[in-house]
Amino acid sequence: MSINATLIGQMITFTLLVWFTMKYIWPPLIGAIEERKSKIAEGLAAAEKGQEDMERAAKKAANVLREAKQQSADIVNLAQKRANEIVEESKGTAKQEGVRMIEAAQAQIEQEMQRAQEQMRKEVSALALKAAGQILQQEIDKAKHKELLGKVSEQLGQA
Protein backbone atom coordinates (compact mmCIF):
# COMPACT_ATOMS: atom_id res chain seq x y z
CA MET A 1 0.00 0.00 0.00
CA SER A 2 1.22 3.33 -0.87
CA ILE A 3 0.73 6.53 1.01
CA ASN A 4 -1.44 8.61 -1.08
CA ALA A 5 -3.25 11.90 -0.76
CA THR A 6 -6.33 10.31 0.81
CA LEU A 7 -4.38 8.87 3.65
CA ILE A 8 -2.59 12.18 4.18
CA GLY A 9 -5.97 13.99 4.11
CA GLN A 10 -7.38 11.59 6.69
CA MET A 11 -4.34 12.08 8.92
CA ILE A 12 -4.67 15.86 8.69
CA THR A 13 -8.41 15.63 9.38
CA PHE A 14 -7.77 13.32 12.34
CA THR A 15 -5.11 15.64 13.67
CA LEU A 16 -7.48 18.64 13.33
CA LEU A 17 -10.22 16.64 15.06
CA VAL A 18 -7.90 15.73 17.94
CA TRP A 19 -6.69 19.35 18.20
CA PHE A 20 -10.29 20.72 18.07
CA THR A 21 -11.44 18.14 20.65
CA MET A 22 -8.48 18.94 22.96
CA LYS A 23 -9.02 22.70 22.56
CA TYR A 24 -12.81 23.08 22.73
CA ILE A 25 -14.51 19.84 23.84
CA TRP A 26 -12.05 18.30 26.31
CA PRO A 27 -11.83 21.24 28.81
CA PRO A 28 -15.64 21.49 29.40
CA LEU A 29 -15.82 17.68 29.78
CA ILE A 30 -12.95 17.65 32.27
CA GLY A 31 -14.53 20.64 34.07
CA ALA A 32 -17.89 18.83 34.25
CA ILE A 33 -16.17 15.66 35.51
CA GLU A 34 -14.22 17.62 38.14
CA GLU A 35 -17.36 19.49 39.17
CA ARG A 36 -19.27 16.23 39.46
CA LYS A 37 -16.38 14.72 41.40
CA SER A 38 -16.34 17.64 43.85
CA LYS A 39 -20.14 17.47 44.26
CA ILE A 40 -19.92 13.76 44.99
CA ALA A 41 -17.12 14.41 47.50
CA GLU A 42 -19.15 17.17 49.12
CA GLY A 43 -22.20 14.91 49.22
CA LEU A 44 -20.20 12.12 50.84
CA ALA A 45 -18.72 14.56 53.36
CA ALA A 46 -22.16 15.97 54.11
CA ALA A 47 -23.55 12.45 54.51
CA GLU A 48 -20.72 11.55 56.86
CA LYS A 49 -21.23 14.76 58.83
CA GLY A 50 -24.98 14.08 58.90
CA GLN A 51 -24.29 10.59 60.22
CA GLU A 52 -22.05 12.04 62.96
CA ASP A 53 -24.68 14.69 63.77
CA MET A 54 -27.33 11.99 63.95
CA GLU A 55 -25.18 9.93 66.33
CA ARG A 56 -24.57 12.99 68.52
CA ALA A 57 -28.28 13.82 68.47
CA ALA A 58 -29.12 10.23 69.44
CA LYS A 59 -26.64 10.41 72.34
CA LYS A 60 -28.02 13.77 73.38
CA ALA A 61 -31.59 12.45 73.18
CA ALA A 62 -30.60 9.46 75.31
CA ASN A 63 -29.03 11.81 77.88
CA VAL A 64 -32.08 14.07 77.89
CA LEU A 65 -34.34 11.03 78.28
CA ARG A 66 -32.21 9.70 81.15
CA GLU A 67 -32.28 13.12 82.85
CA ALA A 68 -36.05 13.36 82.35
CA LYS A 69 -36.51 9.91 83.90
CA GLN A 70 -34.31 10.92 86.84
CA GLN A 71 -36.24 14.16 87.30
CA SER A 72 -39.57 12.35 87.12
CA ALA A 73 -38.33 9.82 89.70
CA ASP A 74 -37.23 12.71 91.94
CA ILE A 75 -40.61 14.40 91.52
CA VAL A 76 -42.43 11.15 92.35
CA ASN A 77 -40.23 10.69 95.45
CA LEU A 78 -40.91 14.27 96.59
CA ALA A 79 -44.63 13.81 95.99
CA GLN A 80 -44.58 10.57 97.99
CA LYS A 81 -42.72 12.28 100.85
CA ARG A 82 -45.19 15.17 100.83
CA ALA A 83 -48.12 12.75 100.79
CA ASN A 84 -46.66 10.91 103.78
CA GLU A 85 -46.15 14.23 105.58
CA ILE A 86 -49.75 15.22 104.87
CA VAL A 87 -51.01 11.85 106.13
CA GLU A 88 -48.95 12.17 109.33
CA GLU A 89 -50.11 15.75 109.78
CA SER A 90 -53.72 14.67 109.28
CA LYS A 91 -53.29 11.87 111.81
CA GLY A 92 -51.92 14.33 114.35
CA THR A 93 -54.74 16.77 113.67
CA ALA A 94 -57.32 13.99 113.92
CA LYS A 95 -55.85 12.82 117.25
CA GLN A 96 -55.93 16.36 118.60
CA GLU A 97 -59.50 16.79 117.40
CA GLY A 98 -60.46 13.45 119.01
CA VAL A 99 -58.88 14.47 122.32
CA ARG A 100 -60.66 17.81 122.15
CA MET A 101 -64.00 16.11 121.43
CA ILE A 102 -63.48 13.66 124.30
CA GLU A 103 -62.65 16.51 126.66
CA ALA A 104 -65.73 18.42 125.48
CA ALA A 105 -67.90 15.33 125.98
CA GLN A 106 -66.44 14.76 129.46
CA ALA A 107 -67.08 18.40 130.34
CA GLN A 108 -70.65 18.06 129.10
CA ILE A 109 -71.12 14.86 131.12
CA GLU A 110 -69.72 16.64 134.18
CA GLN A 111 -72.17 19.51 133.67
CA GLU A 112 -75.08 17.09 133.25
CA MET A 113 -74.05 15.26 136.42
CA GLN A 114 -73.86 18.56 138.34
CA ARG A 115 -77.31 19.54 137.03
CA ALA A 116 -78.74 16.16 137.99
CA GLN A 117 -77.15 16.37 141.46
CA GLU A 118 -78.48 19.89 141.89
CA GLN A 119 -81.93 18.78 140.85
CA MET A 120 -81.73 15.78 143.21
CA ARG A 121 -80.68 18.11 146.05
CA LYS A 122 -83.67 20.32 145.33
CA GLU A 123 -85.99 17.28 145.27
CA VAL A 124 -84.44 15.83 148.47
CA SER A 125 -84.73 19.16 150.24
CA ALA A 126 -88.32 19.50 149.04
CA LEU A 127 -89.09 15.97 150.27
CA ALA A 128 -87.32 16.68 153.56
CA LEU A 129 -89.34 19.86 154.04
CA LYS A 130 -92.50 18.01 153.13
CA ALA A 131 -91.63 15.23 155.55
CA ALA A 132 -90.79 17.77 158.25
CA GLY A 133 -94.07 19.54 157.57
CA GLN A 134 -95.99 16.28 157.84
CA ILE A 135 -94.15 15.35 161.03
CA LEU A 136 -94.96 18.71 162.56
CA GLN A 137 -98.58 18.52 161.48
CA GLN A 138 -99.20 15.25 163.21
CA GLU A 139 -98.81 14.63 166.82
CA ILE A 140 -95.45 13.47 167.97
CA ASP A 141 -95.71 9.74 168.30
CA LYS A 142 -92.72 7.44 168.00
CA ALA A 143 -94.55 4.84 165.96
CA LYS A 144 -96.06 7.33 163.58
CA HIS A 145 -92.78 9.15 163.43
CA LYS A 146 -90.96 5.92 162.52
CA GLU A 147 -93.63 5.05 159.96
CA LEU A 148 -93.43 8.51 158.41
CA LEU A 149 -89.62 8.35 158.16
CA GLY A 150 -89.91 4.93 156.44
CA LYS A 151 -92.31 6.39 153.87
CA VAL A 152 -89.96 9.33 153.25
CA SER A 153 -86.95 7.03 152.88
CA GLU A 154 -89.01 4.86 150.50
CA GLN A 155 -89.82 7.94 148.43
CA LEU A 156 -86.15 8.91 148.45
CA GLY A 157 -85.18 5.40 147.36
CA GLN A 158 -87.65 5.52 144.47
CA ALA A 159 -86.52 8.94 143.38
Tab-separated table of C-alpha atoms in Angstrom:
chain	number	residue	atom	x	y	z
A	1	MET	CA	0.000	0.000	0.000
A	2	SER	CA	1.218	3.330	-0.867
A	3	ILE	CA	0.728	6.534	1.014
A	4	ASN	CA	-1.436	8.614	-1.083
A	5	ALA	CA	-3.252	11.902	-0.759
A	6	THR	CA	-6.332	10.313	0.815
A	7	LEU	CA	-4.384	8.867	3.653
A	8	ILE	CA	-2.587	12.180	4.177
A	9	GLY	CA	-5.975	13.991	4.108
A	10	GLN	CA	-7.379	11.589	6.689
A	11	MET	CA	-4.337	12.081	8.924
A	12	ILE	CA	-4.673	15.858	8.686
A	13	THR	CA	-8.408	15.626	9.379
A	14	PHE	CA	-7.771	13.323	12.342
A	15	THR	CA	-5.108	15.644	13.669
A	16	LEU	CA	-7.478	18.639	13.330
A	17	LEU	CA	-10.222	16.638	15.055
A	18	VAL	CA	-7.899	15.730	17.940
A	19	TRP	CA	-6.690	19.346	18.202
A	20	PHE	CA	-10.294	20.718	18.073
A	21	THR	CA	-11.436	18.139	20.651
A	22	MET	CA	-8.484	18.937	22.958
A	23	LYS	CA	-9.018	22.698	22.556
A	24	TYR	CA	-12.815	23.076	22.728
A	25	ILE	CA	-14.509	19.840	23.838
A	26	TRP	CA	-12.054	18.300	26.314
A	27	PRO	CA	-11.833	21.241	28.812
A	28	PRO	CA	-15.637	21.494	29.397
A	29	LEU	CA	-15.821	17.679	29.779
A	30	ILE	CA	-12.945	17.649	32.271
A	31	GLY	CA	-14.534	20.636	34.071
A	32	ALA	CA	-17.890	18.828	34.253
A	33	ILE	CA	-16.174	15.665	35.508
A	34	GLU	CA	-14.216	17.624	38.143
A	35	GLU	CA	-17.364	19.486	39.172
A	36	ARG	CA	-19.273	16.229	39.461
A	37	LYS	CA	-16.378	14.723	41.397
A	38	SER	CA	-16.338	17.640	43.848
A	39	LYS	CA	-20.145	17.468	44.261
A	40	ILE	CA	-19.924	13.763	44.986
A	41	ALA	CA	-17.117	14.406	47.496
A	42	GLU	CA	-19.148	17.167	49.122
A	43	GLY	CA	-22.200	14.911	49.224
A	44	LEU	CA	-20.198	12.122	50.840
A	45	ALA	CA	-18.717	14.557	53.359
A	46	ALA	CA	-22.162	15.967	54.107
A	47	ALA	CA	-23.548	12.450	54.505
A	48	GLU	CA	-20.716	11.549	56.864
A	49	LYS	CA	-21.233	14.758	58.829
A	50	GLY	CA	-24.978	14.078	58.898
A	51	GLN	CA	-24.290	10.586	60.225
A	52	GLU	CA	-22.049	12.043	62.959
A	53	ASP	CA	-24.679	14.690	63.773
A	54	MET	CA	-27.327	11.991	63.948
A	55	GLU	CA	-25.176	9.928	66.329
A	56	ARG	CA	-24.570	12.993	68.524
A	57	ALA	CA	-28.282	13.816	68.466
A	58	ALA	CA	-29.119	10.228	69.438
A	59	LYS	CA	-26.643	10.406	72.344
A	60	LYS	CA	-28.018	13.773	73.382
A	61	ALA	CA	-31.594	12.452	73.178
A	62	ALA	CA	-30.596	9.456	75.306
A	63	ASN	CA	-29.025	11.805	77.876
A	64	VAL	CA	-32.078	14.066	77.887
A	65	LEU	CA	-34.339	11.034	78.278
A	66	ARG	CA	-32.207	9.699	81.145
A	67	GLU	CA	-32.277	13.119	82.847
A	68	ALA	CA	-36.046	13.363	82.352
A	69	LYS	CA	-36.511	9.912	83.897
A	70	GLN	CA	-34.315	10.922	86.840
A	71	GLN	CA	-36.241	14.161	87.303
A	72	SER	CA	-39.574	12.347	87.123
A	73	ALA	CA	-38.327	9.819	89.695
A	74	ASP	CA	-37.230	12.706	91.940
A	75	ILE	CA	-40.606	14.398	91.521
A	76	VAL	CA	-42.428	11.153	92.350
A	77	ASN	CA	-40.233	10.693	95.448
A	78	LEU	CA	-40.909	14.268	96.588
A	79	ALA	CA	-44.633	13.811	95.993
A	80	GLN	CA	-44.582	10.572	97.992
A	81	LYS	CA	-42.725	12.281	100.851
A	82	ARG	CA	-45.195	15.168	100.832
A	83	ALA	CA	-48.119	12.749	100.790
A	84	ASN	CA	-46.661	10.914	103.785
A	85	GLU	CA	-46.152	14.226	105.581
A	86	ILE	CA	-49.754	15.221	104.870
A	87	VAL	CA	-51.009	11.849	106.129
A	88	GLU	CA	-48.949	12.175	109.333
A	89	GLU	CA	-50.112	15.753	109.780
A	90	SER	CA	-53.724	14.668	109.277
A	91	LYS	CA	-53.289	11.867	111.814
A	92	GLY	CA	-51.922	14.334	114.352
A	93	THR	CA	-54.745	16.773	113.673
A	94	ALA	CA	-57.320	13.994	113.924
A	95	LYS	CA	-55.848	12.816	117.255
A	96	GLN	CA	-55.928	16.362	118.603
A	97	GLU	CA	-59.499	16.791	117.402
A	98	GLY	CA	-60.458	13.452	119.007
A	99	VAL	CA	-58.884	14.466	122.322
A	100	ARG	CA	-60.662	17.815	122.153
A	101	MET	CA	-63.999	16.112	121.429
A	102	ILE	CA	-63.478	13.656	124.303
A	103	GLU	CA	-62.654	16.506	126.659
A	104	ALA	CA	-65.726	18.421	125.476
A	105	ALA	CA	-67.897	15.325	125.977
A	106	GLN	CA	-66.436	14.760	129.461
A	107	ALA	CA	-67.084	18.401	130.341
A	108	GLN	CA	-70.650	18.064	129.103
A	109	ILE	CA	-71.121	14.857	131.115
A	110	GLU	CA	-69.718	16.639	134.181
A	111	GLN	CA	-72.169	19.508	133.668
A	112	GLU	CA	-75.081	17.091	133.250
A	113	MET	CA	-74.049	15.256	136.425
A	114	GLN	CA	-73.861	18.559	138.336
A	115	ARG	CA	-77.312	19.541	137.030
A	116	ALA	CA	-78.736	16.161	137.989
A	117	GLN	CA	-77.149	16.375	141.463
A	118	GLU	CA	-78.478	19.890	141.895
A	119	GLN	CA	-81.932	18.776	140.847
A	120	MET	CA	-81.728	15.780	143.206
A	121	ARG	CA	-80.678	18.107	146.050
A	122	LYS	CA	-83.673	20.316	145.326
A	123	GLU	CA	-85.988	17.279	145.271
A	124	VAL	CA	-84.442	15.825	148.468
A	125	SER	CA	-84.733	19.159	150.239
A	126	ALA	CA	-88.323	19.499	149.037
A	127	LEU	CA	-89.093	15.974	150.274
A	128	ALA	CA	-87.317	16.677	153.562
A	129	LEU	CA	-89.341	19.864	154.038
A	130	LYS	CA	-92.504	18.006	153.133
A	131	ALA	CA	-91.627	15.227	155.550
A	132	ALA	CA	-90.794	17.769	158.254
A	133	GLY	CA	-94.070	19.538	157.575
A	134	GLN	CA	-95.994	16.279	157.842
A	135	ILE	CA	-94.155	15.350	161.030
A	136	LEU	CA	-94.964	18.705	162.564
A	137	GLN	CA	-98.585	18.517	161.478
A	138	GLN	CA	-99.196	15.250	163.210
A	139	GLU	CA	-98.806	14.629	166.824
A	140	ILE	CA	-95.454	13.469	167.966
A	141	ASP	CA	-95.707	9.744	168.296
A	142	LYS	CA	-92.723	7.442	167.997
A	143	ALA	CA	-94.552	4.836	165.964
A	144	LYS	CA	-96.058	7.334	163.584
A	145	HIS	CA	-92.778	9.152	163.429
A	146	LYS	CA	-90.958	5.921	162.525
A	147	GLU	CA	-93.634	5.046	159.959
A	148	LEU	CA	-93.429	8.514	158.411
A	149	LEU	CA	-89.615	8.349	158.162
A	150	GLY	CA	-89.911	4.934	156.438
A	151	LYS	CA	-92.308	6.386	153.865
A	152	VAL	CA	-89.963	9.332	153.250
A	153	SER	CA	-86.950	7.029	152.881
A	154	GLU	CA	-89.013	4.857	150.504
A	155	GLN	CA	-89.825	7.938	148.432
A	156	LEU	CA	-86.150	8.913	148.449
A	157	GLY	CA	-85.184	5.398	147.364
A	158	GLN	CA	-87.647	5.516	144.470
A	159	ALA	CA	-86.521	8.943	143.377
